[in-house]
Structures are given as structure tokens and as C-alpha cells.
Tab-separated table of N, CA and C in Angstrom:
chain	number	residue	atom	x	y	z
A	1	MET	N	-22.603	15.055	19.587
A	1	MET	CA	-21.372	14.204	19.497
A	1	MET	C	-20.843	13.405	20.116
A	2	ALA	N	-21.917	13.253	21.523
A	2	ALA	CA	-21.842	12.032	22.720
A	2	ALA	C	-22.171	11.378	21.999
A	3	ALA	N	-23.377	11.466	21.539
A	3	ALA	CA	-24.576	10.620	21.186
A	3	ALA	C	-23.957	9.859	19.710
A	4	ALA	N	-23.116	10.663	18.988
A	4	ALA	CA	-22.629	9.592	17.835
A	4	ALA	C	-21.638	9.028	18.059
A	5	ALA	N	-20.552	9.247	19.587
A	5	ALA	CA	-19.786	8.532	19.870
A	5	ALA	C	-20.190	7.235	20.533
A	6	SER	N	-21.133	6.893	21.051
A	6	SER	CA	-21.766	6.101	21.878
A	6	SER	C	-22.118	5.117	20.820
A	7	LYS	N	-22.992	5.501	19.551
A	7	LYS	CA	-23.534	4.478	18.784
A	7	LYS	C	-22.515	4.126	18.016
A	8	THR	N	-21.143	4.513	17.637
A	8	THR	CA	-20.196	3.768	17.161
A	8	THR	C	-19.790	2.636	18.071
A	9	SER	N	-19.714	3.245	19.178
A	9	SER	CA	-18.943	1.924	20.348
A	9	SER	C	-20.170	1.071	20.419
A	10	SER	N	-21.357	1.334	20.284
A	10	SER	CA	-22.168	-0.014	20.480
A	10	SER	C	-22.345	-0.705	19.023
A	11	GLU	N	-21.712	-0.087	17.731
A	11	GLU	CA	-21.520	-0.927	16.759
A	11	GLU	C	-20.354	-1.859	16.719
A	12	VAL	N	-19.469	-1.003	17.395
A	12	VAL	CA	-18.321	-2.127	17.712
A	12	VAL	C	-18.818	-3.248	18.539
A	13	LYS	N	-19.267	-3.094	19.831
A	13	LYS	CA	-19.748	-4.092	20.562
A	13	LYS	C	-20.735	-5.248	19.672
A	14	GLN	N	-21.416	-4.751	18.967
A	14	GLN	CA	-22.059	-5.803	18.205
A	14	GLN	C	-21.504	-6.657	17.451
A	15	LEU	N	-20.486	-5.906	16.498
A	15	LEU	CA	-19.812	-6.613	16.057
A	15	LEU	C	-18.750	-7.683	16.126
A	16	ALA	N	-18.414	-7.257	17.399
A	16	ALA	CA	-17.390	-8.315	18.112
A	16	ALA	C	-18.440	-9.321	18.910
A	17	GLN	N	-19.636	-9.082	19.023
A	17	GLN	CA	-20.499	-10.110	19.821
A	17	GLN	C	-20.670	-11.297	18.568
A	18	LYS	N	-20.680	-10.151	17.142
A	18	LYS	CA	-21.395	-11.063	16.109
A	18	LYS	C	-20.145	-12.188	15.623
A	19	ILE	N	-18.867	-11.599	15.549
A	19	ILE	CA	-17.572	-12.580	15.198
A	19	ILE	C	-17.126	-13.274	16.228
A	20	GLY	N	-17.145	-12.625	17.619
A	20	GLY	CA	-16.440	-13.311	18.334
A	20	GLY	C	-15.167	-12.754	18.996
A	21	LYS	N	-14.445	-13.089	19.973
A	21	LYS	CA	-13.144	-12.661	19.997
A	21	LYS	C	-11.861	-14.091	19.530
A	22	ARG	N	-11.361	-13.505	19.479
A	22	ARG	CA	-10.129	-14.483	19.076
A	22	ARG	C	-9.270	-15.650	20.290
A	23	VAL	N	-9.593	-16.812	20.120
A	23	VAL	CA	-9.028	-17.155	21.445
A	23	VAL	C	-7.585	-17.326	21.862
A	24	ASN	N	-6.886	-17.349	20.636
A	24	ASN	CA	-5.028	-17.304	20.708
A	24	ASN	C	-4.819	-15.365	21.330
A	25	GLY	N	-5.835	-14.726	21.151
A	25	GLY	CA	-5.527	-13.629	21.734
A	25	GLY	C	-4.561	-12.452	20.348
A	26	LYS	N	-4.541	-13.236	19.327
A	26	LYS	CA	-4.172	-12.406	18.276
A	26	LYS	C	-5.007	-11.175	17.318
A	27	ASN	N	-5.407	-10.312	17.992
A	27	ASN	CA	-6.630	-9.581	17.650
A	27	ASN	C	-5.933	-8.677	16.132
A	28	TRP	N	-4.828	-8.468	16.299
A	28	TRP	CA	-3.983	-7.465	14.775
A	28	TRP	C	-4.452	-8.622	13.629
A	29	HIS	N	-4.558	-9.820	13.817
A	29	HIS	CA	-4.541	-10.465	12.573
A	29	HIS	C	-5.950	-10.588	11.555
A	30	ALA	N	-5.784	-10.632	10.532
A	30	ALA	CA	-7.287	-10.526	10.021
A	30	ALA	C	-8.422	-11.543	10.251
A	31	PRO	N	-9.658	-11.623	10.464
A	31	PRO	CA	-10.296	-12.842	10.773
A	31	PRO	C	-10.667	-13.319	10.135
A	32	LYS	N	-10.474	-14.558	10.151
A	32	LYS	CA	-10.587	-15.640	8.821
A	32	LYS	C	-12.007	-16.052	8.765
A	33	THR	N	-12.107	-16.424	7.284
A	33	THR	CA	-13.008	-16.570	6.474
A	33	THR	C	-13.561	-17.784	6.343
A	34	ALA	N	-15.033	-18.464	6.117
A	34	ALA	CA	-14.915	-19.473	5.836
A	34	ALA	C	-14.241	-20.208	4.295
A	35	PHE	N	-13.871	-21.396	4.193
A	35	PHE	CA	-13.152	-21.712	2.758
A	35	PHE	C	-14.409	-22.112	1.831
A	36	ARG	N	-14.063	-21.650	0.744
A	36	ARG	CA	-15.209	-21.204	-0.316
A	36	ARG	C	-14.443	-21.590	-1.620
A	37	PRO	N	-13.991	-22.903	-1.832
A	37	PRO	CA	-13.676	-23.530	-3.196
A	37	PRO	C	-14.217	-22.823	-4.397
A	38	THR	N	-15.283	-22.434	-4.658
A	38	THR	CA	-16.300	-22.079	-5.576
A	38	THR	C	-16.191	-20.430	-5.899
A	39	SER	N	-15.836	-19.502	-4.959
A	39	SER	CA	-15.826	-17.917	-4.754
A	39	SER	C	-14.851	-17.408	-5.945
A	40	GLY	N	-13.462	-18.446	-5.880
A	40	GLY	CA	-12.444	-18.241	-6.846
A	40	GLY	C	-12.877	-18.089	-8.504
A	41	GLN	N	-13.967	-18.720	-8.745
A	41	GLN	CA	-14.394	-19.049	-10.064
A	41	GLN	C	-14.562	-17.752	-10.931
A	42	THR	N	-13.818	-17.902	-12.241
A	42	THR	CA	-14.848	-16.624	-13.010
A	42	THR	C	-15.149	-16.460	-14.286
A	43	SER	N	-16.018	-16.215	-15.111
A	43	SER	CA	-16.399	-16.190	-16.155
A	43	SER	C	-15.723	-16.422	-17.210
A	44	TYR	N	-15.946	-17.153	-18.364
A	44	TYR	CA	-15.151	-17.109	-19.348
A	44	TYR	C	-14.866	-16.356	-20.141
A	45	ALA	N	-15.885	-15.266	-20.168
A	45	ALA	CA	-15.650	-13.883	-20.686
A	45	ALA	C	-14.316	-12.978	-20.135
A	46	LYS	N	-14.776	-13.365	-18.606
A	46	LYS	CA	-13.748	-12.517	-17.759
A	46	LYS	C	-12.301	-13.201	-18.025
A	47	ARG	N	-12.439	-14.446	-18.040
A	47	ARG	CA	-10.866	-15.170	-18.307
A	47	ARG	C	-10.453	-14.801	-19.731
A	48	LYS	N	-11.377	-14.446	-20.830
A	48	LYS	CA	-10.925	-14.151	-21.852
A	48	LYS	C	-10.440	-12.940	-21.930
A	49	GLU	N	-11.231	-11.954	-21.430
A	49	GLU	CA	-10.430	-10.345	-21.150
A	49	GLU	C	-9.273	-10.567	-20.493
A	50	GLN	N	-9.162	-11.268	-19.580
A	50	GLN	CA	-7.651	-10.988	-18.608
A	50	GLN	C	-6.536	-11.956	-19.785
A	51	ASP	N	-6.795	-12.820	-20.469
A	51	ASP	CA	-5.945	-13.497	-21.360
A	51	ASP	C	-5.573	-12.730	-22.505
A	52	LYS	N	-6.522	-11.827	-22.886
A	52	LYS	CA	-6.056	-10.422	-23.969
A	52	LYS	C	-5.327	-9.695	-23.134
A	53	ALA	N	-5.500	-9.244	-21.750
A	53	ALA	CA	-4.628	-8.263	-21.162
A	53	ALA	C	-3.456	-8.479	-21.289
A	54	ASN	N	-3.051	-10.182	-20.418
A	54	ASN	CA	-1.522	-10.536	-20.445
A	54	ASN	C	-1.173	-11.072	-21.739
A	55	GLN	N	-1.790	-11.170	-23.206
A	55	GLN	CA	-1.095	-10.893	-24.178
A	55	GLN	C	-0.594	-9.831	-24.698
A	56	ILE	N	-1.173	-8.665	-24.228
A	56	ILE	CA	-0.766	-7.539	-24.875
A	56	ILE	C	-0.020	-7.100	-24.265
A	57	ILE	N	0.405	-7.420	-22.700
A	57	ILE	CA	1.279	-6.929	-21.819
A	57	ILE	C	2.705	-7.919	-22.209
A	58	LYS	N	2.597	-9.260	-22.699
A	58	LYS	CA	3.625	-9.870	-23.266
A	58	LYS	C	4.093	-9.487	-24.438
A	59	ALA	N	3.641	-8.950	-25.182
A	59	ALA	CA	3.760	-8.237	-26.409
A	59	ALA	C	4.986	-7.188	-25.888
A	60	ARG	N	4.166	-6.462	-25.392
A	60	ARG	CA	4.818	-5.427	-24.941
A	60	ARG	C	6.560	-5.612	-24.307
A	61	GLU	N	6.468	-6.816	-23.294
A	61	GLU	CA	7.758	-6.605	-23.009
A	61	GLU	C	8.382	-7.443	-23.882
A	62	GLN	N	8.070	-8.271	-24.738
A	62	GLN	CA	8.984	-8.721	-25.996
A	62	GLN	C	9.572	-7.734	-26.870
A	63	GLU	N	8.306	-6.648	-26.898
A	63	GLU	CA	9.233	-5.532	-27.893
A	63	GLU	C	10.390	-4.721	-27.203
A	64	MET	N	10.018	-4.719	-25.806
A	64	MET	CA	11.486	-3.932	-24.948
A	64	MET	C	12.670	-4.473	-25.090
A	65	LYS	N	12.089	-6.202	-25.019
A	65	LYS	CA	13.291	-6.856	-25.105
A	65	LYS	C	14.046	-7.023	-26.347
A	66	ASP	N	13.651	-6.784	-27.233
A	66	ASP	CA	14.287	-6.869	-28.330
A	66	ASP	C	14.673	-5.840	-28.762
A	67	GLU	N	14.152	-4.493	-28.677
A	67	GLU	CA	15.138	-3.249	-28.462
A	67	GLU	C	15.966	-3.255	-27.459
A	68	LYS	N	15.966	-3.564	-26.559
A	68	LYS	CA	17.128	-3.571	-25.971
A	68	LYS	C	18.131	-4.380	-26.441
A	69	GLU	N	17.967	-5.405	-26.960
A	69	GLU	CA	19.312	-6.987	-27.448
A	69	GLU	C	19.374	-6.049	-28.913
A	70	ALA	N	18.779	-5.206	-29.404
A	70	ALA	CA	18.899	-4.626	-30.988
A	70	ALA	C	20.239	-3.558	-30.050
A	71	GLU	N	20.039	-2.919	-29.324
A	71	GLU	CA	20.677	-1.443	-28.983
A	71	GLU	C	22.277	-2.340	-28.376
A	72	ARG	N	22.105	-3.496	-27.679
A	72	ARG	CA	23.167	-4.258	-27.157
A	72	ARG	C	24.421	-4.821	-28.334
A	73	ASN	N	23.388	-5.049	-29.510
A	73	ASN	CA	24.019	-5.729	-30.736
A	73	ASN	C	24.619	-4.483	-31.233
A	74	ARG	N	23.778	-3.462	-31.405
A	74	ARG	CA	24.497	-1.983	-32.211
A	74	ARG	C	25.763	-1.492	-31.508
A	75	ARG	N	25.808	-1.793	-30.047
A	75	ARG	CA	26.777	-1.102	-29.377
A	75	ARG	C	28.070	-2.459	-29.630
A	76	ILE	N	27.935	-3.610	-29.417
A	76	ILE	CA	28.977	-4.750	-29.708
A	76	ILE	C	29.251	-4.416	-31.188
A	77	GLN	N	28.571	-4.275	-32.411
A	77	GLN	CA	29.048	-4.049	-33.478
A	77	GLN	C	29.751	-3.193	-33.662
A	78	ALA	N	29.446	-1.533	-33.091
A	78	ALA	CA	30.465	-0.368	-33.303
A	78	ALA	C	31.940	-0.827	-32.590
A	79	ILE	N	32.076	-1.309	-31.289
A	79	ILE	CA	33.119	-1.844	-31.106
A	79	ILE	C	33.979	-2.669	-31.715
A	80	LYS	N	33.411	-3.893	-32.420
A	80	LYS	CA	34.033	-4.541	-33.106
A	80	LYS	C	34.674	-4.018	-34.514
A	81	ASP	N	33.587	-2.884	-35.278
A	81	ASP	CA	34.186	-2.094	-36.325
A	81	ASP	C	35.618	-1.039	-35.726
A	82	ARG	N	35.383	-0.712	-34.677
A	82	ARG	CA	36.385	0.312	-34.033
A	82	ARG	C	37.851	-0.513	-34.082
A	83	ARG	N	37.665	-1.718	-33.791
A	83	ARG	CA	38.726	-2.676	-33.345
A	83	ARG	C	39.397	-3.180	-34.732
A	84	LYS	N	38.618	-3.394	-35.762
A	84	LYS	CA	38.728	-3.751	-36.925
A	84	LYS	C	39.607	-2.678	-37.490
A	85	ALA	N	39.058	-1.363	-37.549
A	85	ALA	CA	39.690	0.008	-38.320
A	85	ALA	C	41.109	-0.219	-37.529
A	86	LYS	N	41.109	-0.207	-35.987
A	86	LYS	CA	42.459	0.418	-35.619
A	86	LYS	C	43.472	-1.223	-36.415
A	87	GLU	N	43.016	-2.110	-36.140
A	87	GLU	CA	43.733	-3.056	-36.783
A	87	GLU	C	44.099	-3.078	-38.044
A	88	GLU	N	43.228	-2.707	-39.299
A	88	GLU	CA	44.002	-2.077	-40.314
A	88	GLU	C	44.926	-1.136	-40.626
A	89	LYS	N	44.446	-0.298	-39.301
A	89	LYS	CA	45.595	1.086	-39.320
A	89	LYS	C	46.982	0.596	-38.903
A	90	GLU	N	46.574	0.058	-37.972
A	90	GLU	CA	48.256	-0.435	-37.930
A	90	GLU	C	49.035	-1.375	-38.449
A	91	ARG	N	48.098	-2.177	-39.237
A	91	ARG	CA	48.983	-3.108	-40.141
A	91	ARG	C	49.523	-2.216	-41.203
A	92	TYR	N	48.557	-1.201	-41.990
A	92	TYR	CA	49.242	0.062	-42.608
A	92	TYR	C	50.259	0.372	-42.425
A	93	ASP	N	50.261	0.951	-40.834
A	93	ASP	CA	51.668	1.584	-40.307
A	93	ASP	C	52.759	0.733	-40.356
A	94	LYS	N	52.483	-0.637	-40.216
A	94	LYS	CA	53.693	-1.297	-40.139
A	94	LYS	C	54.260	-1.817	-41.506
A	95	MET	N	53.270	-1.895	-42.614
A	95	MET	CA	53.920	-1.812	-43.886
A	95	MET	C	54.399	-0.457	-44.456
A	96	ALA	N	54.212	0.452	-43.817
A	96	ALA	CA	54.459	1.929	-44.318
A	96	ALA	C	55.948	1.968	-43.980
A	97	GLU	N	56.319	1.432	-42.569
A	97	GLU	CA	57.494	1.350	-42.158
A	97	GLU	C	58.439	0.737	-43.397
A	98	LYS	N	57.983	-0.270	-43.756
A	98	LYS	CA	58.810	-1.127	-44.238
A	98	LYS	C	59.118	-0.882	-45.992
A	99	MET	N	57.994	-0.450	-46.400
A	99	MET	CA	57.399	-0.115	-47.979
A	99	MET	C	57.512	1.367	-48.388
A	100	HIS	N	57.624	1.626	-49.490
A	100	HIS	CA	57.679	2.914	-49.715
A	100	HIS	C	55.898	3.617	-49.965
A	101	LYS	N	56.168	4.615	-49.430
A	101	LYS	CA	54.367	5.405	-49.468
A	101	LYS	C	53.546	5.174	-50.147
A	102	LYS	N	53.674	5.322	-51.494
A	102	LYS	CA	52.999	5.303	-53.147
A	102	LYS	C	52.299	3.894	-52.923
A	103	LEU	N	53.214	2.858	-52.386
A	103	LEU	CA	53.155	1.359	-52.759
A	103	LEU	C	51.894	0.942	-51.902
A	104	VAL	N	52.215	1.741	-50.542
A	104	VAL	CA	51.160	1.106	-49.151
A	104	VAL	C	49.795	1.943	-49.770
A	105	GLU	N	49.464	2.848	-50.661
A	105	GLU	CA	48.413	3.709	-50.460
A	105	GLU	C	47.811	2.921	-52.093
A	106	ARG	N	48.752	2.327	-52.932
A	106	ARG	CA	48.344	1.248	-53.922
A	106	ARG	C	47.457	0.263	-53.147
A	107	ARG	N	47.994	-0.453	-52.438
A	107	ARG	CA	47.832	-1.787	-51.704
A	107	ARG	C	46.577	-1.549	-51.116
A	108	LYS	N	46.519	-0.485	-50.566
A	108	LYS	CA	45.210	0.077	-49.404
A	108	LYS	C	44.021	0.097	-50.729
A	109	ARG	N	44.140	1.198	-51.690
A	109	ARG	CA	43.038	0.730	-53.209
A	109	ARG	C	42.782	-0.643	-53.230
A	110	ARG	N	43.910	-1.176	-53.540
A	110	ARG	CA	43.696	-2.707	-54.241
A	110	ARG	C	42.804	-3.689	-53.036
A	111	GLU	N	43.169	-3.500	-52.156
A	111	GLU	CA	42.374	-4.054	-51.078
A	111	GLU	C	40.930	-3.867	-50.730
A	112	LYS	N	40.757	-2.322	-50.867
A	112	LYS	CA	39.216	-2.199	-50.690
A	112	LYS	C	38.552	-2.181	-51.689
A	113	ARG	N	39.113	-2.480	-52.919
A	113	ARG	CA	38.309	-2.887	-54.472
A	113	ARG	C	37.926	-4.402	-53.914
A	114	ASN	N	38.910	-5.138	-53.314
A	114	ASN	CA	38.653	-6.753	-53.558
A	114	ASN	C	37.509	-6.601	-52.438
A	115	LYS	N	37.730	-5.978	-51.149
A	115	LYS	CA	36.574	-6.035	-50.339
A	115	LYS	C	35.192	-5.970	-50.936
A	116	LEU	N	35.411	-4.565	-51.701
A	116	LEU	CA	33.715	-4.300	-52.533
A	116	LEU	C	33.371	-5.401	-52.988
A	117	LEU	N	34.362	-6.259	-54.086
A	117	LEU	CA	33.678	-7.461	-54.639
A	117	LEU	C	33.094	-8.379	-54.233
A	118	LYS	N	33.862	-8.637	-52.926
A	118	LYS	CA	33.651	-9.584	-51.934
A	118	LYS	C	32.262	-9.758	-51.443
A	119	SER	N	32.022	-8.634	-51.189
A	119	SER	CA	30.607	-8.300	-50.419
A	119	SER	C	29.386	-7.797	-51.163
């Protein structure tokens, strides 16, 4: 047990001697390494693989956005339809106050026929 503890402490000392102490005393920071601009370069195949993965991710994101937009449009359309039906009902009620009930019903049917012909 004691031998293992002394072994690890000697390894730490050797590592400290190899790296050296920080001059500014900020020992909690990661030690700096040499700047190697070519170390970040990746192979063509690896880049292409990454591009494929990015394309898949982008396609999925676009699909999710489209679904969200479709849901939003569906809700908006439902609100518009409800408002339109309410307006039409109010208009017929107003008409019913002034006219006879059968005449209003006849007008409703005629307007529905015209709507079907127009669409």
C-alpha cells in the first residue's frame, strides 16, 4: 500500500519536472501546448462523412420545421373557418329578424349552391 502511494507520488514529481511549473502560479489552468496548424486537418473521406451527417441533420431539422409550420397553418385555418362561420350565422340571424323564416332558408340554400359552383 505504501509502496503504491510512493510510486504515484514519484510519478507526479517526474511529470512536474518534465512539464515545469507555471510562472504565473495559475496551476488550475490546463497546460499550454505547442501550436500545430496541420494537426487539425482531416482527411477527405472524413470530411465527406461529416458532410453527409450534417446533411442528414439539416434535412431532419427542415422536416421538423415544416411539420411545425403545417401545424401552425392548420390552427390558423381552423380559427379563420370558425370566424367565417360565426359571421355567416350572425348575418343570417340579422336577415331572419327582418325577413320571413322560409325566405331566409331559401337564400341560405341558394348561397350554398353558388359557393359550390364558384369553387
